[in-house]
Amino acid sequence: MRNNIFGKRLKELRLEKELSQEKLGQELGFSNQTISCWETGSREPDLETLLQIAHYFDVALEELLEENI
């Protein structure tokens, strides 16, 4: 994902809900290290996980992947 748009959006959404990486990881079933890797862009989730994250935050998938929505 170019320019790590997903990672930036994930961090924004996480902070809006006042969640730590650890708490979000627990909520989604992933480690806090995985959440960190997604936010920094060193790893990317698969489509199923992207859909899970979008559902968790109640946003459209496009909102996670596109800038300026």
GROMACS .gro file of C-alpha atoms in nm:
model
   69
    1MET     CA    1   0.000   0.000   0.000
    2ARG     CA    2   0.170   0.310  -0.122
    3ASN     CA    3   0.286   0.569   0.130
    4ASN     CA    4   0.146   0.353   0.410
    5ILE     CA    5  -0.195   0.517   0.391
    6PHE     CA    6  -0.347   0.220   0.572
    7GLY     CA    7  -0.102   0.246   0.861
    8LYS     CA    8  -0.168   0.617   0.905
    9ARG     CA    9  -0.545   0.566   0.896
   10LEU     CA   10  -0.527   0.273   1.137
   11LYS     CA   11  -0.330   0.479   1.386
   12GLU     CA   12  -0.572   0.773   1.350
   13LEU     CA   13  -0.873   0.550   1.412
   14ARG     CA   14  -0.704   0.374   1.703
   15LEU     CA   15  -0.614   0.703   1.871
   16GLU     CA   16  -0.965   0.843   1.813
   17LYS     CA   17  -1.096   0.549   2.018
   18GLU     CA   18  -0.817   0.603   2.273
   19LEU     CA   19  -0.690   0.248   2.226
   20SER     CA   20  -0.335   0.130   2.280
   21GLN     CA   21  -0.179  -0.099   2.023
   22GLU     CA   22  -0.205  -0.376   2.281
   23LYS     CA   23  -0.578  -0.319   2.342
   24LEU     CA   24  -0.657  -0.301   1.970
   25GLY     CA   25  -0.460  -0.618   1.915
   26GLN     CA   26  -0.661  -0.793   2.185
   27GLU     CA   27  -0.987  -0.670   2.034
   28LEU     CA   28  -0.893  -0.795   1.687
   29GLY     CA   29  -0.702  -1.109   1.789
   30PHE     CA   30  -0.353  -0.991   1.692
   31SER     CA   31  -0.040  -0.904   1.889
   32ASN     CA   32   0.053  -0.545   1.961
   33GLN     CA   33   0.366  -0.609   1.752
   34THR     CA   34   0.145  -0.686   1.452
   35ILE     CA   35  -0.053  -0.365   1.504
   36SER     CA   36   0.276  -0.174   1.523
   37CYS     CA   37   0.402  -0.335   1.201
   38TRP     CA   38   0.082  -0.238   1.021
   39GLU     CA   39   0.104   0.121   1.146
   40THR     CA   40   0.467   0.158   1.042
   41GLY     CA   41   0.412  -0.011   0.707
   42SER     CA   42   0.657  -0.295   0.760
   43ARG     CA   43   0.372  -0.546   0.718
   44GLU     CA   44   0.029  -0.537   0.558
   45PRO     CA   45  -0.285  -0.726   0.657
   46ASP     CA   46  -0.465  -0.954   0.415
   47LEU     CA   47  -0.806  -0.864   0.270
   48GLU     CA   48  -1.001  -1.062   0.530
   49THR     CA   49  -0.821  -0.876   0.808
   50LEU     CA   50  -0.875  -0.540   0.638
   51LEU     CA   51  -1.247  -0.614   0.629
   52GLN     CA   52  -1.238  -0.713   0.998
   53ILE     CA   53  -1.065  -0.384   1.085
   54ALA     CA   54  -1.311  -0.179   0.879
   55HIS     CA   55  -1.601  -0.352   1.053
   56TYR     CA   56  -1.447  -0.298   1.397
   57PHE     CA   57  -1.410   0.076   1.336
   58ASP     CA   58  -1.741   0.096   1.146
   59VAL     CA   59  -1.583   0.251   0.838
   60ALA     CA   60  -1.585   0.161   0.470
   61LEU     CA   61  -1.285  -0.035   0.347
   62GLU     CA   62  -1.201   0.258   0.119
   63GLU     CA   63  -1.157   0.480   0.425
   64LEU     CA   64  -0.870   0.258   0.536
   65LEU     CA   65  -0.697   0.252   0.200
   66GLU     CA   66  -0.746   0.591   0.036
   67GLU     CA   67  -0.628   0.938   0.126
   68ASN     CA   68  -0.859   1.237   0.158
   69ILE     CA   69  -1.184   1.054   0.217
   0.00000   0.00000   0.00000
